[in-house]
Amino acid sequence: MNRATPAPLSGLLAGPPAAVVTAGASLLADALTAQAVAVEPVDWRPPLAADGLDVPAALARVLADPRREEADATAVGRMLAAGAQLVDVRPASEALGLERGTFLHAGPPVAWEAASGPLRGALMGAAVLEGLAATPEEAERGLAAGAFAWEPCHHHRAVGPMAGVVSPSMWVFELEDPVGGGRAYCSLNEGLGKVLRYGAYGPEVLDRLRWMSAVLGPLLQGAVRAAGPVDVRAIVAQMLQMGDEGHNRNRAGTLMLLRELLPALIDGGAPSSDVARAAAFVSGNDHFFLNLVMPACKLATDAARDVPGSSLVVAMARNGTEFGIQVSGTGDRWFTGPAQVPEGLFLGDYGPQDANPDIGDSAITETAGIGGFAMAAAPAIVRFVGGDVELALATTQRMYEITLAESPSYQVPVLGFRGTPTGIDVTRVVRTGILPQINTGMAGRVAGTGQVGAGLVTPPPGVFTAALAALAEAAPPA
Amino acid sequence: MSGSTRVRVRPGAYHDSVSLMQVSGAVGRAPGVSAALVAMATPLNVELAAGMGLPAPEGAGPNDLLVALRGEDEAALDGAEQVLEQALAGLSAPASAGWGAPPPPRTTAAAAARAADAGLALVSVPGPSACAEALDALRAGLSVMVFSDNVPVEQEVLLKDEAARRDLLVMGPDCGTAVVAGVGLGFANAVRPGPVGLVAASGTGAQQVMALLDASGVGVSHCLGLGGRDLSAAVGGRSARQALRALDADPATELVVLVSKPPAPEVAEEVAALAASLGTPVQLALLGPDRDDLTAAARAAVEAVGGTWSAPERWDPAGHDDAGLRRAPVLRGLFAGGTLCDEAMAVAARALGPVRSNIPLDPAWALPDDLATAGAGHAMLDLGDDRMTQGRAHPMIDQRTRLDRLAQEADDPDVGVLLLDVVLGHGAHPDPASELAPALGAAVARAAGQGRRLDVVVSLCGTDADPQGLRQQAAALAGAGAQVHRSNAAAARAAVALATAPATAPATASPEVPA
């Protein structure tokens, strides 16, 4: 034996193993325990099942893809490295090149016939807002007749909460990733209750949107241009330590944004009544900052796109009918399944029968490792989404089972400042059967209703097995 | 049939087959319950339920829990379901140990990340899913023993190539036995430490050699399992080469014994060349119809390291009255260990001619797919074969298949001799004789009732340090009327001697041929 060479098999025979990881029959783990060997047992379950797909074989194929380890490391590394700065506020027509008669919406593509109530309501309201129709009813006829076009926000580097409808005259936040140079966009948050994104389109909804385009947008533009850029990622990191999870609770984030912009708002030369109303509107809307968290997350997930061989999820989005995901290794392809109805708490006397299936691009927050994945950071939210504090702690910790990394920037104080679970891995979801936990609002099923509640939802399992099948097809032959 | 039956399916409620065997037992003991099957609805278990007259509903699949019950009345079945609930609840780990406690890891990757000091992984999930867990282990820097069978061969090659790239070892798939620095993995006898290292493409073969070495006072450094396919042309001895080199470099190992079925010729050549190039002597113990048996291999190893061979013990059966009984001429073997079955068939075939089997020595001797033995003459079954274990526990853990088969074979008017193996050690049934001895006693008595003398020979593989207690097991089996041997080859020869003894003369085992 040559003493200069290291022990073979990485030292396997040098002495008894300090511990053995066991997956499978508990009796074999017990036999190790009986020999006084520490065991780390895996709580193994069969993988998700899928009609017409040999799931274990597809899993083996994808896991054995020689590109995969490096591809996943690259993709999730980019996701974690991406920054997010608010650099401008502009009309969507200008920022996104959105033309009259064209709208953006949340989730994967959807035809009018399949569109849900809240999405239809939001498109109807937007058509009236743009002067394309005199009444919501007229707008509905035009939309049904194909007079106007609509496309997913995600196809235009944008994200939209709930129905996510963006029309050319609406103003949008423009964020830049200083690391990768990407851009992402999101509308200005309208507040709660009867609002366009929940499918309401009454006169008060449209009046508010007109004021936002005429007053709020330009004021914010001036402030951002004067005081910016605003480091949104830094605010997200801080808000997680102040009891927000960035999806259903954005109170601390909203106030921190205001802190950044207020001096420039006041100093911008606009009438003080406008400034006061803008400041009151923003500070009175705990969700205002959500529309900055979402594009910040979009920058991170977009940075992780298009790495061949990677099974990292780069988008989860719902249009109120279908839930869709996109995966780094499979380009722009959507894997879709029926959107679920969230479970949670209802406003007023609304009940489960009033709720529309899950809708919105806001699951981009979970895709980037916050929201439901950072539930443990937001103990104050758990009742609102129908849970208790233990559920919050368990939820975040369960998500580590399906993610590739832990965020160095976004941390959870109650878990010892552990980084949030980041980077959903299709193979881990399929193997464990653990579905991503999403915190969400609930829109009324009927167009025009608005918000009816908030709660928790998971994607349909089939989107992950469908993505797995595509990854297996794309893997080089063994 | 009188009484009530109830069959239910619980979708998506997964438990491993060993746990369910325990649950089945608890439910079956509930008052007024005559039959109970609680198992995942694998094709084999669905068939088993159908055989019990309790057909599973259409569409039940391997991820669904099948509960099939027969009892005196509806109240008995309700009671059984209560027992079931309690037993299932007892299986589930608490969801959370309270504030901040993480849920248990669901993948080998997650478990390996938590146990930073882990040196090894042991994977025994269903075969189609084993590759994912094993890859996790390798990517976390752990060597892995894959106990699971039914793993596709291309996945085995892939795992072993990945392991070689990372200087790790894959033992398996379908590796039943390993000992790493004194720690037994899977089915492993408690053996003393010593100078002999084993490389084994045969789990029970390795156990037999280790147990016989131990009986002669010779200990084992490591036993590295390969899985039965490693030396095939498709796998090409990938793990054998790594294991041989590692044992060669191991200061505790003075002699390496390679236990395997005859390898593919080109692989044999490569492995032999490698063995010859090593500094540590390598003794090849290749199994086959015309080769030395494992007892001879163990003896050679004992002598090679300067030990003193002591002939393996045997225990004679308690006497029973066999006056006037006729001896039927046929030998049937019921094995949990595939290699022990192979070895016994080789011994028997030399004396008796064709021995039918599900793992036949000669393809012409294969049993039909339903494994019916009636009228088949001499036959031996490997009840641990892949096809017999899909979706259920190995017969070394769960003896139900063997107990059923034992009753069936003993009732065959052609059968005069039954040969069984009992394998002790970590991982095996905690007290196999507690179930086998009464079954053997009953079989002998039933045969006697039909005017037949039934002789039973047991090959008992174990050591004095095994948790089941070698001597208690031997005494219980001998007390039930079995002739018990520590050497499997000796047991097989004794069974042959009994089968070929004159049909009317009182039979005694022929003198032992010293190994």
JSON list of N, CA and C in Angstrom, two decimals, chain B residues 89-145:
[
{"chain": "B", "resi": 89, "resn": "ALA", "atom": "N", "xyz": [-51.82, 5.09, 13.38]},
{"chain": "B", "resi": 89, "resn": "ALA", "atom": "CA", "xyz": [-51.44, 6.33, 14.08]},
{"chain": "B", "resi": 89, "resn": "ALA", "atom": "C", "xyz": [-50.11, 6.13, 14.78]},
{"chain": "B", "resi": 90, "resn": "GLY", "atom": "N", "xyz": [-49.89, 4.93, 15.29]},
{"chain": "B", "resi": 90, "resn": "GLY", "atom": "CA", "xyz": [-48.62, 4.65, 15.96]},
{"chain": "B", "resi": 90, "resn": "GLY", "atom": "C", "xyz": [-47.43, 4.69, 15.02]},
{"chain": "B", "resi": 91, "resn": "LEU", "atom": "N", "xyz": [-47.70, 4.46, 13.73]},
{"chain": "B", "resi": 91, "resn": "LEU", "atom": "CA", "xyz": [-46.60, 4.45, 12.76]},
{"chain": "B", "resi": 91, "resn": "LEU", "atom": "C", "xyz": [-46.14, 5.85, 12.40]},
{"chain": "B", "resi": 92, "resn": "SER", "atom": "N", "xyz": [-47.13, 6.80, 12.39]},
{"chain": "B", "resi": 92, "resn": "SER", "atom": "CA", "xyz": [-46.80, 8.13, 11.89]},
{"chain": "B", "resi": 92, "resn": "SER", "atom": "C", "xyz": [-45.97, 8.87, 12.92]},
{"chain": "B", "resi": 93, "resn": "ALA", "atom": "N", "xyz": [-44.87, 9.38, 12.46]},
{"chain": "B", "resi": 93, "resn": "ALA", "atom": "CA", "xyz": [-44.05, 10.21, 13.34]},
{"chain": "B", "resi": 93, "resn": "ALA", "atom": "C", "xyz": [-44.86, 11.46, 13.67]},
{"chain": "B", "resi": 94, "resn": "PRO", "atom": "N", "xyz": [-44.69, 12.03, 14.84]},
{"chain": "B", "resi": 94, "resn": "PRO", "atom": "CA", "xyz": [-45.42, 13.27, 15.15]},
{"chain": "B", "resi": 94, "resn": "PRO", "atom": "C", "xyz": [-45.10, 14.33, 14.10]},
{"chain": "B", "resi": 95, "resn": "ALA", "atom": "N", "xyz": [-46.14, 15.05, 13.67]},
{"chain": "B", "resi": 95, "resn": "ALA", "atom": "CA", "xyz": [-45.97, 16.01, 12.58]},
{"chain": "B", "resi": 95, "resn": "ALA", "atom": "C", "xyz": [-44.96, 17.08, 12.96]},
{"chain": "B", "resi": 96, "resn": "SER", "atom": "N", "xyz": [-44.98, 17.47, 14.21]},
{"chain": "B", "resi": 96, "resn": "SER", "atom": "CA", "xyz": [-44.07, 18.52, 14.63]},
{"chain": "B", "resi": 96, "resn": "SER", "atom": "C", "xyz": [-43.81, 18.35, 16.10]},
{"chain": "B", "resi": 97, "resn": "ALA", "atom": "N", "xyz": [-42.59, 18.53, 16.49]},
{"chain": "B", "resi": 97, "resn": "ALA", "atom": "CA", "xyz": [-42.27, 18.41, 17.90]},
{"chain": "B", "resi": 97, "resn": "ALA", "atom": "C", "xyz": [-42.45, 19.76, 18.58]},
{"chain": "B", "resi": 98, "resn": "GLY", "atom": "N", "xyz": [-43.21, 20.65, 17.96]},
{"chain": "B", "resi": 98, "resn": "GLY", "atom": "CA", "xyz": [-43.49, 21.94, 18.57]},
{"chain": "B", "resi": 98, "resn": "GLY", "atom": "C", "xyz": [-42.77, 23.05, 17.86]},
{"chain": "B", "resi": 99, "resn": "TRP", "atom": "N", "xyz": [-42.53, 24.11, 18.57]},
{"chain": "B", "resi": 99, "resn": "TRP", "atom": "CA", "xyz": [-41.97, 25.33, 17.97]},
{"chain": "B", "resi": 99, "resn": "TRP", "atom": "C", "xyz": [-40.63, 25.08, 17.31]},
{"chain": "B", "resi": 100, "resn": "GLY", "atom": "N", "xyz": [-40.58, 25.39, 16.06]},
{"chain": "B", "resi": 100, "resn": "GLY", "atom": "CA", "xyz": [-39.30, 25.44, 15.40]},
{"chain": "B", "resi": 100, "resn": "GLY", "atom": "C", "xyz": [-38.69, 24.11, 15.01]},
{"chain": "B", "resi": 101, "resn": "ALA", "atom": "N", "xyz": [-39.29, 23.00, 15.45]},
{"chain": "B", "resi": 101, "resn": "ALA", "atom": "CA", "xyz": [-38.70, 21.72, 15.10]},
{"chain": "B", "resi": 101, "resn": "ALA", "atom": "C", "xyz": [-38.94, 21.43, 13.62]},
{"chain": "B", "resi": 102, "resn": "PRO", "atom": "N", "xyz": [-37.89, 21.12, 12.89]},
{"chain": "B", "resi": 102, "resn": "PRO", "atom": "CA", "xyz": [-38.11, 20.89, 11.46]},
{"chain": "B", "resi": 102, "resn": "PRO", "atom": "C", "xyz": [-38.83, 19.56, 11.23]},
{"chain": "B", "resi": 103, "resn": "PRO", "atom": "N", "xyz": [-39.65, 19.48, 10.18]},
{"chain": "B", "resi": 103, "resn": "PRO", "atom": "CA", "xyz": [-40.27, 18.20, 9.86]},
{"chain": "B", "resi": 103, "resn": "PRO", "atom": "C", "xyz": [-39.20, 17.21, 9.40]},
{"chain": "B", "resi": 104, "resn": "PRO", "atom": "N", "xyz": [-39.48, 15.91, 9.47]},
{"chain": "B", "resi": 104, "resn": "PRO", "atom": "CA", "xyz": [-38.45, 14.94, 9.09]},
{"chain": "B", "resi": 104, "resn": "PRO", "atom": "C", "xyz": [-38.08, 15.09, 7.61]},
{"chain": "B", "resi": 105, "resn": "PRO", "atom": "N", "xyz": [-36.83, 14.81, 7.27]},
{"chain": "B", "resi": 105, "resn": "PRO", "atom": "CA", "xyz": [-36.41, 14.96, 5.87]},
{"chain": "B", "resi": 105, "resn": "PRO", "atom": "C", "xyz": [-37.13, 13.98, 4.96]},
{"chain": "B", "resi": 106, "resn": "ARG", "atom": "N", "xyz": [-37.46, 14.41, 3.76]},
{"chain": "B", "resi": 106, "resn": "ARG", "atom": "CA", "xyz": [-38.20, 13.55, 2.84]},
{"chain": "B", "resi": 106, "resn": "ARG", "atom": "C", "xyz": [-37.32, 12.93, 1.76]},
{"chain": "B", "resi": 107, "resn": "THR", "atom": "N", "xyz": [-36.10, 13.43, 1.62]},
{"chain": "B", "resi": 107, "resn": "THR", "atom": "CA", "xyz": [-35.21, 12.85, 0.61]},
{"chain": "B", "resi": 107, "resn": "THR", "atom": "C", "xyz": [-33.87, 12.54, 1.27]},
{"chain": "B", "resi": 108, "resn": "THR", "atom": "N", "xyz": [-33.12, 11.66, 0.64]},
{"chain": "B", "resi": 108, "resn": "THR", "atom": "CA", "xyz": [-31.79, 11.35, 1.13]},
{"chain": "B", "resi": 108, "resn": "THR", "atom": "C", "xyz": [-30.91, 12.59, 1.11]},
{"chain": "B", "resi": 109, "resn": "ALA", "atom": "N", "xyz": [-31.13, 13.45, 0.12]},
{"chain": "B", "resi": 109, "resn": "ALA", "atom": "CA", "xyz": [-30.34, 14.69, 0.06]},
{"chain": "B", "resi": 109, "resn": "ALA", "atom": "C", "xyz": [-30.59, 15.52, 1.31]},
{"chain": "B", "resi": 110, "resn": "ALA", "atom": "N", "xyz": [-31.84, 15.65, 1.70]},
{"chain": "B", "resi": 110, "resn": "ALA", "atom": "CA", "xyz": [-32.17, 16.47, 2.87]},
{"chain": "B", "resi": 110, "resn": "ALA", "atom": "C", "xyz": [-31.63, 15.82, 4.14]},
{"chain": "B", "resi": 111, "resn": "ALA", "atom": "N", "xyz": [-31.73, 14.51, 4.24]},
{"chain": "B", "resi": 111, "resn": "ALA", "atom": "CA", "xyz": [-31.23, 13.83, 5.43]},
{"chain": "B", "resi": 111, "resn": "ALA", "atom": "C", "xyz": [-29.72, 13.94, 5.51]},
{"chain": "B", "resi": 112, "resn": "ALA", "atom": "N", "xyz": [-29.04, 13.80, 4.38]},
{"chain": "B", "resi": 112, "resn": "ALA", "atom": "CA", "xyz": [-27.58, 13.89, 4.37]},
{"chain": "B", "resi": 112, "resn": "ALA", "atom": "C", "xyz": [-27.12, 15.29, 4.76]},
{"chain": "B", "resi": 113, "resn": "ALA", "atom": "N", "xyz": [-27.90, 16.29, 4.34]},
{"chain": "B", "resi": 113, "resn": "ALA", "atom": "CA", "xyz": [-27.55, 17.66, 4.71]},
{"chain": "B", "resi": 113, "resn": "ALA", "atom": "C", "xyz": [-27.67, 17.86, 6.21]},
{"chain": "B", "resi": 114, "resn": "ARG", "atom": "N", "xyz": [-28.63, 17.18, 6.82]},
{"chain": "B", "resi": 114, "resn": "ARG", "atom": "CA", "xyz": [-28.81, 17.33, 8.28]},
{"chain": "B", "resi": 114, "resn": "ARG", "atom": "C", "xyz": [-27.76, 16.57, 9.07]},
{"chain": "B", "resi": 115, "resn": "ALA", "atom": "N", "xyz": [-27.37, 15.38, 8.56]},
{"chain": "B", "resi": 115, "resn": "ALA", "atom": "CA", "xyz": [-26.40, 14.56, 9.28]},
{"chain": "B", "resi": 115, "resn": "ALA", "atom": "C", "xyz": [-25.04, 14.74, 8.63]},
{"chain": "B", "resi": 116, "resn": "ALA", "atom": "N", "xyz": [-24.38, 15.82, 9.00]},
{"chain": "B", "resi": 116, "resn": "ALA", "atom": "CA", "xyz": [-23.13, 16.16, 8.34]},
{"chain": "B", "resi": 116, "resn": "ALA", "atom": "C", "xyz": [-22.05, 15.11, 8.59]},
{"chain": "B", "resi": 117, "resn": "ASP", "atom": "N", "xyz": [-22.20, 14.32, 9.67]},
{"chain": "B", "resi": 117, "resn": "ASP", "atom": "CA", "xyz": [-21.17, 13.34, 9.99]},
{"chain": "B", "resi": 117, "resn": "ASP", "atom": "C", "xyz": [-21.49, 11.96, 9.40]},
{"chain": "B", "resi": 118, "resn": "ALA", "atom": "N", "xyz": [-22.58, 11.84, 8.64]},
{"chain": "B", "resi": 118, "resn": "ALA", "atom": "CA", "xyz": [-22.94, 10.54, 8.08]},
{"chain": "B", "resi": 118, "resn": "ALA", "atom": "C", "xyz": [-21.86, 10.08, 7.11]},
{"chain": "B", "resi": 119, "resn": "GLY", "atom": "N", "xyz": [-21.56, 8.79, 7.16]},
{"chain": "B", "resi": 119, "resn": "GLY", "atom": "CA", "xyz": [-20.53, 8.27, 6.27]},
{"chain": "B", "resi": 119, "resn": "GLY", "atom": "C", "xyz": [-21.09, 7.36, 5.21]},
{"chain": "B", "resi": 120, "resn": "LEU", "atom": "N", "xyz": [-22.37, 7.08, 5.31]},
{"chain": "B", "resi": 120, "resn": "LEU", "atom": "CA", "xyz": [-22.92, 6.01, 4.50]},
{"chain": "B", "resi": 120, "resn": "LEU", "atom": "C", "xyz": [-24.43, 6.18, 4.42]},
{"chain": "B", "resi": 121, "resn": "ALA", "atom": "N", "xyz": [-25.00, 5.69, 3.34]},
{"chain": "B", "resi": 121, "resn": "ALA", "atom": "CA", "xyz": [-26.47, 5.68, 3.24]},
{"chain": "B", "resi": 121, "resn": "ALA", "atom": "C", "xyz": [-26.92, 4.27, 2.93]},
{"chain": "B", "resi": 122, "resn": "LEU", "atom": "N", "xyz": [-28.11, 3.95, 3.41]},
{"chain": "B", "resi": 122, "resn": "LEU", "atom": "CA", "xyz": [-28.71, 2.63, 3.20]},
{"chain": "B", "resi": 122, "resn": "LEU", "atom": "C", "xyz": [-30.08, 2.86, 2.58]},
{"chain": "B", "resi": 123, "resn": "VAL", "atom": "N", "xyz": [-30.24, 2.44, 1.34]},
{"chain": "B", "resi": 123, "resn": "VAL", "atom": "CA", "xyz": [-31.47, 2.72, 0.60]},
{"chain": "B", "resi": 123, "resn": "VAL", "atom": "C", "xyz": [-32.26, 1.43, 0.41]},
{"chain": "B", "resi": 124, "resn": "SER", "atom": "N", "xyz": [-33.50, 1.41, 0.90]},
{"chain": "B", "resi": 124, "resn": "SER", "atom": "CA", "xyz": [-34.34, 0.23, 0.73]},
{"chain": "B", "resi": 124, "resn": "SER", "atom": "C", "xyz": [-35.75, 0.61, 0.29]},
{"chain": "B", "resi": 125, "resn": "VAL", "atom": "N", "xyz": [-35.86, 1.72, -0.42]},
{"chain": "B", "resi": 125, "resn": "VAL", "atom": "CA", "xyz": [-37.16, 2.13, -0.95]},
{"chain": "B", "resi": 125, "resn": "VAL", "atom": "C", "xyz": [-37.50, 1.22, -2.14]},
{"chain": "B", "resi": 126, "resn": "PRO", "atom": "N", "xyz": [-38.75, 1.21, -2.61]},
{"chain": "B", "resi": 126, "resn": "PRO", "atom": "CA", "xyz": [-39.07, 0.37, -3.77]},
{"chain": "B", "resi": 126, "resn": "PRO", "atom": "C", "xyz": [-38.12, 0.63, -4.96]},
{"chain": "B", "resi": 127, "resn": "GLY", "atom": "N", "xyz": [-37.75, -0.45, -5.64]},
{"chain": "B", "resi": 127, "resn": "GLY", "atom": "CA", "xyz": [-36.72, -0.40, -6.67]},
{"chain": "B", "resi": 127, "resn": "GLY", "atom": "C", "xyz": [-36.80, 0.74, -7.66]},
{"chain": "B", "resi": 128, "resn": "PRO", "atom": "N", "xyz": [-37.97, 1.00, -8.23]},
{"chain": "B", "resi": 128, "resn": "PRO", "atom": "CA", "xyz": [-38.03, 2.07, -9.24]},
{"chain": "B", "resi": 128, "resn": "PRO", "atom": "C", "xyz": [-37.62, 3.43, -8.69]},
{"chain": "B", "resi": 129, "resn": "SER", "atom": "N", "xyz": [-37.72, 3.62, -7.37]},
{"chain": "B", "resi": 129, "resn": "SER", "atom": "CA", "xyz": [-37.37, 4.91, -6.78]},
{"chain": "B", "resi": 129, "resn": "SER", "atom": "C", "xyz": [-35.98, 4.91, -6.14]},
{"chain": "B", "resi": 130, "resn": "ALA", "atom": "N", "xyz": [-35.29, 3.80, -6.18]},
{"chain": "B", "resi": 130, "resn": "ALA", "atom": "CA", "xyz": [-34.02, 3.70, -5.46]},
{"chain": "B", "resi": 130, "resn": "ALA", "atom": "C", "xyz": [-32.93, 4.58, -6.09]},
{"chain": "B", "resi": 131, "resn": "CYS", "atom": "N", "xyz": [-32.96, 4.71, -7.41]},
{"chain": "B", "resi": 131, "resn": "CYS", "atom": "CA", "xyz": [-31.90, 5.46, -8.11]},
{"chain": "B", "resi": 131, "resn": "CYS", "atom": "C", "xyz": [-31.83, 6.90, -7.60]},
{"chain": "B", "resi": 132, "resn": "ALA", "atom": "N", "xyz": [-32.99, 7.52, -7.43]},
{"chain": "B", "resi": 132, "resn": "ALA", "atom": "CA", "xyz": [-33.01, 8.92, -6.98]},
{"chain": "B", "resi": 132, "resn": "ALA", "atom": "C", "xyz": [-32.36, 9.05, -5.61]},
{"chain": "B", "resi": 133, "resn": "GLU", "atom": "N", "xyz": [-32.71, 8.16, -4.70]},
{"chain": "B", "resi": 133, "resn": "GLU", "atom": "CA", "xyz": [-32.16, 8.26, -3.34]},
{"chain": "B", "resi": 133, "resn": "GLU", "atom": "C", "xyz": [-30.65, 7.97, -3.36]},
{"chain": "B", "resi": 134, "resn": "ALA", "atom": "N", "xyz": [-30.25, 6.97, -4.14]},
{"chain": "B", "resi": 134, "resn": "ALA", "atom": "CA", "xyz": [-28.83, 6.62, -4.19]},
{"chain": "B", "resi": 134, "resn": "ALA", "atom": "C", "xyz": [-28.01, 7.76, -4.80]},
{"chain": "B", "resi": 135, "resn": "LEU", "atom": "N", "xyz": [-28.55, 8.39, -5.85]},
{"chain": "B", "resi": 135, "resn": "LEU", "atom": "CA", "xyz": [-27.83, 9.53, -6.45]},
{"chain": "B", "resi": 135, "resn": "LEU", "atom": "C", "xyz": [-27.67, 10.65, -5.43]},
{"chain": "B", "resi": 136, "resn": "ASP", "atom": "N", "xyz": [-28.72, 10.90, -4.66]},
{"chain": "B", "resi": 136, "resn": "ASP", "atom": "CA", "xyz": [-28.62, 11.91, -3.59]},
{"chain": "B", "resi": 136, "resn": "ASP", "atom": "C", "xyz": [-27.45, 11.60, -2.67]},
{"chain": "B", "resi": 137, "resn": "ALA", "atom": "N", "xyz": [-27.35, 10.33, -2.28]},
{"chain": "B", "resi": 137, "resn": "ALA", "atom": "CA", "xyz": [-26.29, 9.94, -1.35]},
{"chain": "B", "resi": 137, "resn": "ALA", "atom": "C", "xyz": [-24.93, 10.21, -1.97]},
{"chain": "B", "resi": 138, "resn": "LEU", "atom": "N", "xyz": [-24.74, 9.77, -3.21]},
{"chain": "B", "resi": 138, "resn": "LEU", "atom": "CA", "xyz": [-23.44, 9.94, -3.86]},
{"chain": "B", "resi": 138, "resn": "LEU", "atom": "C", "xyz": [-23.10, 11.42, -3.99]},
{"chain": "B", "resi": 139, "resn": "ARG", "atom": "N", "xyz": [-24.11, 12.23, -4.36]},
{"chain": "B", "resi": 139, "resn": "ARG", "atom": "CA", "xyz": [-23.84, 13.66, -4.54]},
{"chain": "B", "resi": 139, "resn": "ARG", "atom": "C", "xyz": [-23.57, 14.36, -3.22]},
{"chain": "B", "resi": 140, "resn": "ALA", "atom": "N", "xyz": [-23.99, 13.72, -2.12]},
{"chain": "B", "resi": 140, "resn": "ALA", "atom": "CA", "xyz": [-23.67, 14.27, -0.80]},
{"chain": "B", "resi": 140, "resn": "ALA", "atom": "C", "xyz": [-22.36, 13.69, -0.28]},
{"chain": "B", "resi": 141, "resn": "GLY", "atom": "N", "xyz": [-21.67, 12.90, -1.12]},
{"chain": "B", "resi": 141, "resn": "GLY", "atom": "CA", "xyz": [-20.37, 12.36, -0.71]},
{"chain": "B", "resi": 141, "resn": "GLY", "atom": "C", "xyz": [-20.45, 11.10, 0.11]},
{"chain": "B", "resi": 142, "resn": "LEU", "atom": "N", "xyz": [-21.57, 10.39, 0.05]},
{"chain": "B", "resi": 142, "resn": "LEU", "atom": "CA", "xyz": [-21.73, 9.17, 0.83]},
{"chain": "B", "resi": 142, "resn": "LEU", "atom": "C", "xyz": [-21.69, 7.94, -0.06]},
{"chain": "B", "resi": 143, "resn": "SER", "atom": "N", "xyz": [-20.95, 6.92, 0.38]},
{"chain": "B", "resi": 143, "resn": "SER", "atom": "CA", "xyz": [-21.11, 5.62, -0.24]},
{"chain": "B", "resi": 143, "resn": "SER", "atom": "C", "xyz": [-22.49, 5.11, 0.13]},
{"chain": "B", "resi": 144, "resn": "VAL", "atom": "N", "xyz": [-23.00, 4.18, -0.67]},
{"chain": "B", "resi": 144, "resn": "VAL", "atom": "CA", "xyz": [-24.39, 3.80, -0.46]},
{"chain": "B", "resi": 144, "resn": "VAL", "atom": "C", "xyz": [-24.57, 2.30, -0.66]},
{"chain": "B", "resi": 145, "resn": "MET", "atom": "N", "xyz": [-25.35, 1.72, 0.23]},
{"chain": "B", "resi": 145, "resn": "MET", "atom": "CA", "xyz": [-25.78, 0.35, 0.04]},
{"chain": "B", "resi": 145, "resn": "MET", "atom": "C", "xyz": [-27.23, 0.40, -0.46]}
]
